[in-house]
Amino acid sequence: MANDSKRTLIPGDGPLAKVPGTVAFLLVIGLFAAGVLVRGVVGALFLCVLLVGVSILLAATWKVLAPAGRVLRIVVLLLLVGVTISVLPG
């Protein structure tokens, strides 16, 4: 186990292991839809909550992600930042 930072995550071996995938998916979709549909400052706050959650998950899984996975997740994060900025009034 010299290269433990690249080990694969074992199902049931993380902080979200007890959260059903469907619940997590619906929460993400709900926050995103609420943020986009509500718009304004309140919508941006919903999207900021989603941004914080995605950022925490990215930081927690960074060591085990392949470089391509890291790039893809950063692109998704940047797109979410763009959507958050676009719902702000101005």
XYZ file of C-alpha atoms in Angstrom:
90
model
C 0.000 0.000 0.000
C 2.819 2.388 -0.815
C 0.601 4.322 -3.225
C -2.487 4.536 -1.011
C -3.486 7.927 -2.461
C -4.540 6.241 -5.730
C -6.534 3.391 -4.189
C -10.075 2.852 -5.393
C -12.904 3.718 -3.091
C -14.670 0.651 -1.784
C -18.465 0.879 -1.785
C -19.577 1.773 1.714
C -16.225 3.319 2.583
C -17.075 7.014 2.658
C -19.030 9.658 4.508
C -21.937 9.457 2.054
C -22.088 5.672 1.997
C -25.399 5.542 3.845
C -27.067 8.130 1.587
C -29.001 6.427 -1.210
C -27.867 7.509 -4.670
C -31.403 8.451 -5.645
C -31.686 10.858 -2.714
C -28.376 12.526 -3.551
C -29.372 12.817 -7.228
C -32.765 14.331 -6.398
C -31.172 16.786 -3.971
C -28.710 17.997 -6.608
C -31.407 18.256 -9.292
C -33.729 20.041 -6.852
C -31.139 22.606 -5.803
C -30.101 23.258 -9.391
C -33.691 23.563 -10.661
C -34.693 25.811 -7.762
C -31.686 28.044 -8.354
C -32.321 28.378 -12.073
C -36.095 28.794 -11.800
C -36.149 31.173 -8.817
C -33.251 33.285 -10.139
C -32.061 36.409 -8.342
C -30.214 36.367 -5.052
C -32.276 33.502 -3.631
C -31.616 31.352 -6.691
C -27.926 32.168 -6.499
C -27.936 31.077 -2.845
C -29.395 27.685 -3.817
C -26.682 27.325 -6.437
C -24.013 28.418 -3.942
C -25.119 25.638 -1.596
C -24.706 23.231 -4.504
C -21.302 24.753 -5.324
C -20.084 24.249 -1.777
C -21.251 20.629 -1.772
C -19.611 19.876 -5.117
C -16.402 21.573 -3.979
C -16.284 19.521 -0.785
C -16.819 16.291 -2.718
C -14.125 17.285 -5.218
C -11.653 18.048 -2.437
C -12.463 14.786 -0.647
C -11.968 12.639 -3.750
C -9.112 14.576 -5.379
C -6.371 12.071 -4.487
C -8.152 9.083 -5.995
C -9.262 10.767 -9.217
C -7.418 10.259 -12.476
C -6.232 13.485 -14.156
C -9.050 13.289 -16.723
C -11.594 12.946 -13.910
C -10.133 15.964 -12.158
C -10.376 18.074 -15.313
C -13.976 17.015 -15.931
C -15.020 17.846 -12.378
C -13.299 21.231 -12.506
C -15.114 22.005 -15.774
C -18.440 21.091 -14.136
C -17.555 23.291 -11.154
C -16.714 26.232 -13.438
C -19.941 25.765 -15.399
C -21.865 25.834 -12.131
C -20.091 29.062 -11.172
C -21.106 30.520 -14.540
C -24.746 29.512 -14.066
C -24.692 30.976 -10.545
C -23.404 34.300 -11.848
C -25.943 34.306 -14.675
C -28.956 34.039 -12.334
C -27.914 37.130 -10.393
C -29.789 40.306 -11.252
C -27.841 42.821 -13.166
